[in-house]
PDB file of C-alpha atoms in Angstrom:
ATOM      1  CA  ASP A 815     -11.044   8.266   9.308  1.00  0.00           C
ATOM      2  CA  ILE A 816     -12.044   8.564   5.353  1.00  0.00           C
ATOM      3  CA  GLN A 817     -13.544   5.351   3.956  1.00  0.00           C
ATOM      4  CA  MET A 818     -12.917   4.218   0.806  1.00  0.00           C
ATOM      5  CA  THR A 819     -15.475   2.016  -0.970  1.00  0.00           C
ATOM      6  CA  GLN A 820     -14.660   0.201  -4.196  1.00  0.00           C
ATOM      7  CA  SER A 821     -17.500  -1.590  -6.813  1.00  0.00           C
ATOM      8  CA  PRO A 822     -17.394  -3.956  -7.828  1.00  0.00           C
ATOM      9  CA  SER A 823     -15.771  -6.382  -5.327  1.00  0.00           C
ATOM     10  CA  SER A 824     -15.110  -9.399  -8.366  1.00  0.00           C
ATOM     11  CA  LEU A 825     -15.629  -9.192 -12.106  1.00  0.00           C
ATOM     12  CA  SER A 826     -15.286 -11.279 -14.929  1.00  0.00           C
ATOM     13  CA  ALA A 827     -14.375  -9.898 -18.305  1.00  0.00           C
ATOM     14  CA  SER A 828     -12.815 -11.242 -21.465  1.00  0.00           C
ATOM     15  CA  LEU A 829      -9.634 -10.384 -23.595  1.00  0.00           C
ATOM     16  CA  GLY A 830      -9.964  -6.850 -24.989  1.00  0.00           C
ATOM     17  CA  ASP A 831     -12.747  -5.867 -22.944  1.00  0.00           C
ATOM     18  CA  ARG A 832     -13.141  -2.278 -21.450  1.00  0.00           C
ATOM     19  CA  VAL A 833     -13.091  -2.580 -17.862  1.00  0.00           C
ATOM     20  CA  THR A 834     -13.970   0.107 -15.199  1.00  0.00           C
ATOM     21  CA  ILE A 835     -13.683  -0.344 -11.508  1.00  0.00           C
ATOM     22  CA  THR A 836     -14.838   2.736  -9.195  1.00  0.00           C
ATOM     23  CA  CYS A 837     -13.527   4.131  -5.944  1.00  0.00           C
ATOM     24  CA  ARG A 838     -15.796   6.352  -3.880  1.00  0.00           C
ATOM     25  CA  ALA A 839     -14.673   8.372  -0.798  1.00  0.00           C
ATOM     26  CA  SER A 840     -16.643   8.754   2.003  1.00  0.00           C
ATOM     27  CA  GLN A 841     -15.832  12.882   2.183  1.00  0.00           C
ATOM     28  CA  ASN A 842     -13.433  15.142  -0.407  1.00  0.00           C
ATOM     29  CA  ILE A 843     -10.107  14.104  -1.217  1.00  0.00           C
ATOM     30  CA  ASP A 844      -9.109  16.145  -3.735  1.00  0.00           C
ATOM     31  CA  ASN A 845      -7.248  13.944  -6.293  1.00  0.00           C
ATOM     32  CA  TYR A 846      -5.278  12.746  -3.713  1.00  0.00           C
ATOM     33  CA  LEU A 847      -5.702   9.064  -5.089  1.00  0.00           C
ATOM     34  CA  ASN A 848      -3.922   6.227  -6.059  1.00  0.00           C
ATOM     35  CA  TRP A 849      -4.361   2.789  -7.781  1.00  0.00           C
ATOM     36  CA  TYR A 850      -2.530  -0.488  -7.327  1.00  0.00           C
ATOM     37  CA  GLN A 851      -2.703  -3.586  -8.639  1.00  0.00           C
ATOM     38  CA  GLN A 852      -1.543  -6.734  -7.301  1.00  0.00           C
ATOM     39  CA  ARG A 853      -1.035 -10.137  -9.033  1.00  0.00           C
ATOM     40  CA  PRO A 854      -1.618 -13.550  -7.214  1.00  0.00           C
ATOM     41  CA  GLY A 855       1.232 -13.891  -4.657  1.00  0.00           C
ATOM     42  CA  LYS A 856       2.785 -10.970  -5.523  1.00  0.00           C
ATOM     43  CA  ALA A 857       3.256  -7.759  -3.500  1.00  0.00           C
ATOM     44  CA  PRO A 858       1.331  -4.460  -4.702  1.00  0.00           C
ATOM     45  CA  ARG A 859       2.171  -2.613  -7.811  1.00  0.00           C
ATOM     46  CA  LEU A 860       1.605   1.696  -8.012  1.00  0.00           C
ATOM     47  CA  LEU A 861      -0.520   1.724 -11.103  1.00  0.00           C
ATOM     48  CA  ILE A 862      -1.681   5.742 -11.230  1.00  0.00           C
ATOM     49  CA  PHE A 863      -0.910   8.234  -8.960  1.00  0.00           C
ATOM     50  CA  ALA A 864      -2.805  11.387  -7.887  1.00  0.00           C
ATOM     51  CA  ALA A 865      -5.925  10.241  -9.586  1.00  0.00           C
ATOM     52  CA  SER A 866      -4.799  10.196 -13.227  1.00  0.00           C
ATOM     53  CA  ARG A 867      -0.768  10.136 -13.681  1.00  0.00           C
ATOM     54  CA  LEU A 868       0.478   6.788 -15.143  1.00  0.00           C
ATOM     55  CA  HIS A 869       3.489   5.347 -13.081  1.00  0.00           C
ATOM     56  CA  ASN A 870       6.719   4.835 -15.194  1.00  0.00           C
ATOM     57  CA  GLY A 871       6.487   1.663 -17.009  1.00  0.00           C
ATOM     58  CA  VAL A 872       2.845   1.203 -16.629  1.00  0.00           C
ATOM     59  CA  PRO A 873       1.210   0.323 -19.685  1.00  0.00           C
ATOM     60  CA  SER A 874      -0.775   2.723 -21.676  1.00  0.00           C
ATOM     61  CA  ARG A 875      -4.059   0.786 -21.361  1.00  0.00           C
ATOM     62  CA  PHE A 876      -4.406   1.666 -17.914  1.00  0.00           C
ATOM     63  CA  SER A 877      -5.966   5.208 -17.018  1.00  0.00           C
ATOM     64  CA  GLY A 878      -7.467   7.308 -13.744  1.00  0.00           C
ATOM     65  CA  SER A 879      -9.903   9.664 -13.636  1.00  0.00           C
ATOM     66  CA  GLY A 880     -12.239  11.676 -10.917  1.00  0.00           C
ATOM     67  CA  SER A 881     -12.053  14.033  -7.971  1.00  0.00           C
ATOM     68  CA  GLY A 882     -13.603  14.758  -5.019  1.00  0.00           C
ATOM     69  CA  THR A 883     -15.068  11.618  -4.080  1.00  0.00           C
ATOM     70  CA  HIS A 884     -15.698   9.849  -7.028  1.00  0.00           C
ATOM     71  CA  PHE A 885     -12.928   8.399  -9.093  1.00  0.00           C
ATOM     72  CA  THR A 886     -12.337   5.737 -11.786  1.00  0.00           C
ATOM     73  CA  LEU A 887      -9.580   2.927 -13.141  1.00  0.00           C
ATOM     74  CA  THR A 888     -10.115   1.843 -16.716  1.00  0.00           C
ATOM     75  CA  ILE A 889      -8.229  -0.699 -18.509  1.00  0.00           C
ATOM     76  CA  SER A 890      -8.685   0.094 -22.271  1.00  0.00           C
ATOM     77  CA  SER A 891      -8.409  -3.451 -23.704  1.00  0.00           C
ATOM     78  CA  LEU A 892      -7.634  -6.153 -21.342  1.00  0.00           C
ATOM     79  CA  GLN A 893      -4.948  -8.460 -21.424  1.00  0.00           C
ATOM     80  CA  PRO A 894      -3.762 -11.644 -19.643  1.00  0.00           C
ATOM     81  CA  ASP A 895      -1.320  -9.877 -17.674  1.00  0.00           C
ATOM     82  CA  ASP A 896      -3.940  -7.632 -15.990  1.00  0.00           C
ATOM     83  CA  LEU A 897      -5.705 -10.602 -13.510  1.00  0.00           C
ATOM     84  CA  ALA A 898      -4.919  -9.252 -10.353  1.00  0.00           C
ATOM     85  CA  THR A 899      -7.074  -7.714  -7.645  1.00  0.00           C
ATOM     86  CA  TYR A 900      -6.818  -3.638  -7.570  1.00  0.00           C
ATOM     87  CA  PHE A 901      -6.847  -1.225  -4.569  1.00  0.00           C
ATOM     88  CA  CYS A 902      -7.546   2.368  -4.848  1.00  0.00           C
ATOM     89  CA  HIS A 903      -5.539   4.306  -1.589  1.00  0.00           C
ATOM     90  CA  GLN A 904      -6.312   7.844  -0.183  1.00  0.00           C
ATOM     91  CA  SER A 905      -3.257  10.191   0.989  1.00  0.00           C
ATOM     92  CA  TYR A 906      -5.412  13.219   1.535  1.00  0.00           C
ATOM     93  CA  SER A 907      -6.292  12.550   5.087  1.00  0.00           C
ATOM     94  CA  VAL A 908      -3.931  11.059   7.065  1.00  0.00           C
ATOM     95  CA  PRO A 909      -3.304   9.290   9.734  1.00  0.00           C
ATOM     96  CA  PRO A 910      -4.640   6.776   8.972  1.00  0.00           C
ATOM     97  CA  ASP A 911      -4.060   6.150   4.996  1.00  0.00           C
ATOM     98  CA  THR A 912      -6.880   3.979   3.902  1.00  0.00           C
ATOM     99  CA  PHE A 913      -7.603   1.629   0.849  1.00  0.00           C
ATOM    100  CA  GLY A 914     -10.534   0.421  -0.941  1.00  0.00           C
ATOM    101  CA  GLN A 915     -11.280  -3.131  -0.241  1.00  0.00           C
ATOM    102  CA  GLY A 916      -9.850  -4.309  -3.370  1.00  0.00           C
ATOM    103  CA  THR A 917     -11.575  -5.496  -6.862  1.00  0.00           C
ATOM    104  CA  LYS A 918     -10.586  -9.168  -7.883  1.00  0.00           C
ATOM    105  CA  LEU A 919     -10.638  -9.172 -11.521  1.00  0.00           C
ATOM    106  CA  GLU A 920     -10.838 -12.335 -13.676  1.00  0.00           C
ATOM    107  CA  ILE A 921     -10.314 -13.313 -17.138  1.00  0.00           C
ATOM    108  CA  LYS A 922     -13.533 -15.076 -18.746  1.00  0.00           C
TER     109      LYS A 922
ATOM    110  CA  GLU B1087      17.775  -0.595  -9.299  1.00  0.00           C
ATOM    111  CA  VAL B1088      15.104  -0.066  -6.455  1.00  0.00           C
ATOM    112  CA  GLN B1089      15.085  -2.536  -3.894  1.00  0.00           C
ATOM    113  CA  LEU B1090      13.082  -3.312  -0.267  1.00  0.00           C
ATOM    114  CA  VAL B1091      13.819  -6.962   1.639  1.00  0.00           C
ATOM    115  CA  GLU B1092      11.640  -7.273   4.577  1.00  0.00           C
ATOM    116  CA  SER B1093      12.529 -10.024   7.250  1.00  0.00           C
ATOM    117  CA  GLY B1094      11.594 -11.302  10.322  1.00  0.00           C
ATOM    118  CA  GLY B1095       8.271 -12.765  10.203  1.00  0.00           C
ATOM    119  CA  ASP B1096       7.334 -15.610  12.084  1.00  0.00           C
ATOM    120  CA  SER B1097       4.987 -17.872  13.825  1.00  0.00           C
ATOM    121  CA  VAL B1098       4.723 -16.593  17.464  1.00  0.00           C
ATOM    122  CA  GLN B1099       2.345 -17.219  20.240  1.00  0.00           C
ATOM    123  CA  PRO B1100      -0.920 -14.553  21.059  1.00  0.00           C
ATOM    124  CA  GLY B1101       1.179 -12.236  23.781  1.00  0.00           C
ATOM    125  CA  GLY B1102       4.447 -12.839  22.061  1.00  0.00           C
ATOM    126  CA  SER B1103       6.564 -10.056  20.454  1.00  0.00           C
ATOM    127  CA  LEU B1104       8.223 -10.144  17.146  1.00  0.00           C
ATOM    128  CA  LYS B1105      10.377  -7.605  15.222  1.00  0.00           C
ATOM    129  CA  LEU B1106      10.215  -6.859  11.244  1.00  0.00           C
ATOM    130  CA  SER B1107      13.119  -5.372   9.171  1.00  0.00           C
ATOM    131  CA  CYS B1108      13.436  -3.570   5.728  1.00  0.00           C
ATOM    132  CA  VAL B1109      16.690  -3.384   4.301  1.00  0.00           C
ATOM    133  CA  VAL B1110      16.626  -1.476   1.165  1.00  0.00           C
ATOM    134  CA  SER B1111      18.907  -0.021  -1.836  1.00  0.00           C
ATOM    135  CA  GLY B1112      19.021   1.677  -4.979  1.00  0.00           C
ATOM    136  CA  PHE B1113      17.908   5.245  -3.525  1.00  0.00           C
ATOM    137  CA  ASN B1114      19.105   7.766  -1.118  1.00  0.00           C
ATOM    138  CA  PHE B1115      17.289   6.174   1.811  1.00  0.00           C
ATOM    139  CA  ASP B1116      17.183   9.234   4.124  1.00  0.00           C
ATOM    140  CA  ASN B1117      15.572  11.221   1.465  1.00  0.00           C
ATOM    141  CA  PHE B1118      12.106   9.391   2.064  1.00  0.00           C
ATOM    142  CA  TRP B1119       9.446   8.646   4.609  1.00  0.00           C
ATOM    143  CA  MET B1120       8.455   4.802   4.618  1.00  0.00           C
ATOM    144  CA  HIS B1121       5.637   2.840   5.474  1.00  0.00           C
ATOM    145  CA  TRP B1122       4.488  -0.379   7.025  1.00  0.00           C
ATOM    146  CA  VAL B1123       1.113  -1.843   5.283  1.00  0.00           C
ATOM    147  CA  ARG B1124      -0.196  -4.908   6.123  1.00  0.00           C
ATOM    148  CA  GLN B1125      -2.453  -7.808   4.980  1.00  0.00           C
ATOM    149  CA  ILE B1126      -4.476 -10.729   5.858  1.00  0.00           C
ATOM    150  CA  PRO B1127      -3.638 -13.473   2.928  1.00  0.00           C
ATOM    151  CA  GLY B1128      -6.780 -12.943   0.597  1.00  0.00           C
ATOM    152  CA  LYS B1129      -7.752  -9.701   2.240  1.00  0.00           C
ATOM    153  CA  GLY B1130      -7.648  -6.429   1.938  1.00  0.00           C
ATOM    154  CA  LEU B1131      -4.510  -3.848   2.618  1.00  0.00           C
ATOM    155  CA  GLU B1132      -4.059  -2.141   5.966  1.00  0.00           C
ATOM    156  CA  TRP B1133      -1.667   0.779   7.028  1.00  0.00           C
ATOM    157  CA  VAL B1134       0.214   0.202   9.869  1.00  0.00           C
ATOM    158  CA  SER B1135       2.423   2.640  10.520  1.00  0.00           C
ATOM    159  CA  ARG B1136       5.064   5.401   9.097  1.00  0.00           C
ATOM    160  CA  ILE B1137       7.980   7.448   9.777  1.00  0.00           C
ATOM    161  CA  LYS B1138       9.653  10.345   8.522  1.00  0.00           C
ATOM    162  CA  ASN B1139      12.720  10.476   6.800  1.00  0.00           C
ATOM    163  CA  ASP B1140      14.962  11.474   9.487  1.00  0.00           C
ATOM    164  CA  GLY B1141      12.877   9.479  12.248  1.00  0.00           C
ATOM    165  CA  SER B1142      11.631  12.002  14.313  1.00  0.00           C
ATOM    166  CA  TYR B1143       8.339  11.771  13.467  1.00  0.00           C
ATOM    167  CA  THR B1144       6.030   8.628  13.808  1.00  0.00           C
ATOM    168  CA  THR B1145       2.275   7.760  13.287  1.00  0.00           C
ATOM    169  CA  TYR B1146       0.217   4.566  14.268  1.00  0.00           C
ATOM    170  CA  ALA B1147      -2.991   2.989  12.979  1.00  0.00           C
ATOM    171  CA  ASP B1148      -5.714   2.983  16.073  1.00  0.00           C
ATOM    172  CA  SER B1149      -5.475  -0.869  16.004  1.00  0.00           C
ATOM    173  CA  VAL B1150      -1.451  -0.967  16.821  1.00  0.00           C
ATOM    174  CA  LYS B1151      -1.120   2.166  18.596  1.00  0.00           C
ATOM    175  CA  GLY B1152       1.055   1.793  22.076  1.00  0.00           C
ATOM    176  CA  ARG B1153       2.065  -2.020  20.664  1.00  0.00           C
ATOM    177  CA  PHE B1154       4.032  -1.409  17.831  1.00  0.00           C
ATOM    178  CA  SER B1155       6.965   0.757  17.395  1.00  0.00           C
ATOM    179  CA  ILE B1156       8.560   1.937  13.984  1.00  0.00           C
ATOM    180  CA  SER B1157      12.048   2.759  14.220  1.00  0.00           C
ATOM    181  CA  ARG B1158      14.771   3.517  11.191  1.00  0.00           C
ATOM    182  CA  ASP B1159      18.874   3.006  10.961  1.00  0.00           C
ATOM    183  CA  ASN B1160      19.895   5.648   7.858  1.00  0.00           C
ATOM    184  CA  ALA B1161      23.043   4.577   8.522  1.00  0.00           C
ATOM    185  CA  LYS B1162      22.086   0.907   7.640  1.00  0.00           C
ATOM    186  CA  ASN B1163      19.383   1.957   5.161  1.00  0.00           C
ATOM    187  CA  THR B1164      16.741  -0.367   7.443  1.00  0.00           C
ATOM    188  CA  VAL B1165      13.450   0.504   8.993  1.00  0.00           C
ATOM    189  CA  PHE B1166      12.009  -1.915  11.480  1.00  0.00           C
ATOM    190  CA  LEU B1167       8.959  -2.654  13.355  1.00  0.00           C
ATOM    191  CA  GLN B1168       8.915  -3.546  16.629  1.00  0.00           C
ATOM    192  CA  MET B1169       5.539  -5.789  17.287  1.00  0.00           C
ATOM    193  CA  HIS B1170       4.386  -6.448  20.980  1.00  0.00           C
ATOM    194  CA  SER B1171       1.513  -7.979  22.650  1.00  0.00           C
ATOM    195  CA  LEU B1172       0.447  -9.591  19.233  1.00  0.00           C
ATOM    196  CA  THR B1173      -3.263 -11.153  18.857  1.00  0.00           C
ATOM    197  CA  ALA B1174      -4.826 -13.209  16.197  1.00  0.00           C
ATOM    198  CA  GLU B1175      -5.615  -9.919  14.202  1.00  0.00           C
ATOM    199  CA  ASP B1176      -2.054  -9.232  13.853  1.00  0.00           C
ATOM    200  CA  ALA B1177      -1.495 -12.111  11.230  1.00  0.00           C
ATOM    201  CA  GLY B1178      -0.950 -11.374   7.938  1.00  0.00           C
ATOM    202  CA  VAL B1179       1.821 -10.414   5.486  1.00  0.00           C
ATOM    203  CA  TYR B1180       3.739  -7.747   6.424  1.00  0.00           C
ATOM    204  CA  TYR B1181       4.988  -5.360   3.451  1.00  0.00           C
ATOM    205  CA  CYS B1182       7.399  -2.011   3.914  1.00  0.00           C
ATOM    206  CA  ALA B1183       6.906   0.581   1.424  1.00  0.00           C
ATOM    207  CA  ARG B1184       8.714   3.959   0.367  1.00  0.00           C
ATOM    208  CA  ALA B1185       6.351   7.019   0.139  1.00  0.00           C
ATOM    209  CA  GLN B1186       7.099   9.505  -2.924  1.00  0.00           C
ATOM    210  CA  TYR B1187       5.646  12.684  -2.293  1.00  0.00           C
ATOM    211  CA  ASP B1188       3.940  14.965  -5.206  1.00  0.00           C
ATOM    212  CA  SER B1189       1.669  18.047  -5.032  1.00  0.00           C
ATOM    213  CA  SER B1190      -1.426  15.571  -4.392  1.00  0.00           C
ATOM    214  CA  GLY B1191      -0.068  13.955  -1.216  1.00  0.00           C
ATOM    215  CA  TYR B1192       1.752  11.170  -1.572  1.00  0.00           C
ATOM    216  CA  PHE B1193       1.830   7.500  -3.043  1.00  0.00           C
ATOM    217  CA  PHE B1194       3.822   4.161  -2.562  1.00  0.00           C
ATOM    218  CA  ASP B1195       5.925   3.813  -5.613  1.00  0.00           C
ATOM    219  CA  TYR B1196       8.134   0.572  -4.056  1.00  0.00           C
ATOM    220  CA  TRP B1197       6.950  -1.895  -1.885  1.00  0.00           C
ATOM    221  CA  GLY B1198       9.102  -5.318  -0.674  1.00  0.00           C
ATOM    222  CA  GLN B1199       7.548  -8.822  -1.157  1.00  0.00           C
ATOM    223  CA  GLY B1200       6.185  -9.185   2.176  1.00  0.00           C
ATOM    224  CA  THR B1201       6.813 -10.990   5.543  1.00  0.00           C
ATOM    225  CA  LEU B1202       4.356 -13.442   6.974  1.00  0.00           C
ATOM    226  CA  VAL B1203       3.282 -13.144  10.442  1.00  0.00           C
ATOM    227  CA  THR B1204       1.352 -15.764  11.871  1.00  0.00           C
ATOM    228  CA  VAL B1205      -0.234 -15.718  15.488  1.00  0.00           C
ATOM    229  CA  SER B1206      -1.416 -18.679  16.992  1.00  0.00           C
ATOM    230  CA  SER B1207      -1.278 -20.918  20.137  1.00  0.00           C
TER     231      SER B1207
END
């Protein structure tokens, strides 16, 4: 199984800050990498697919990059709505799909 | 509007069984693979199972293989997860999710709100 490792596990940032979350795969997954946002008490929501493609309706302050084994999710200017946990997900080598352990983002 | 609505979550004793349902609307259900993903509250996401759009192919996580069974009724726009021999490790919120395929694999573009399974004596 491909292991997905996110860092950091949690972070605290101020409104307007640029925030970057990293996801590393245990082996090459090309760009078969997706990012989800999960607000407290809610279901996950797709943000980014194929490493860098913004899903419909997702604010442009979110962006993704990377390929192979190293990926990043960036929020260019942190907003109150961004309080959430973020997960990466690979669909390159399945089954099983695997997710990162999550990054909990708090607002200072 | 695309909607996925899970039901069937309950509190069961260890060794018990439960059947979850996910009714979808707002899209052509028989064009999409469907998945189940679970989450222990406050923890990460774990993929559980998937089923091909016509129901002819299914796969499972090793942790549930032989105990869980996924199925679908395309006439009723519903996907099911039959769970047997439940243990404490199966407790959590179960989400159904629609898989959208792309040149770079697939992604879950719509999720249900989740249904809670509790396993306790």
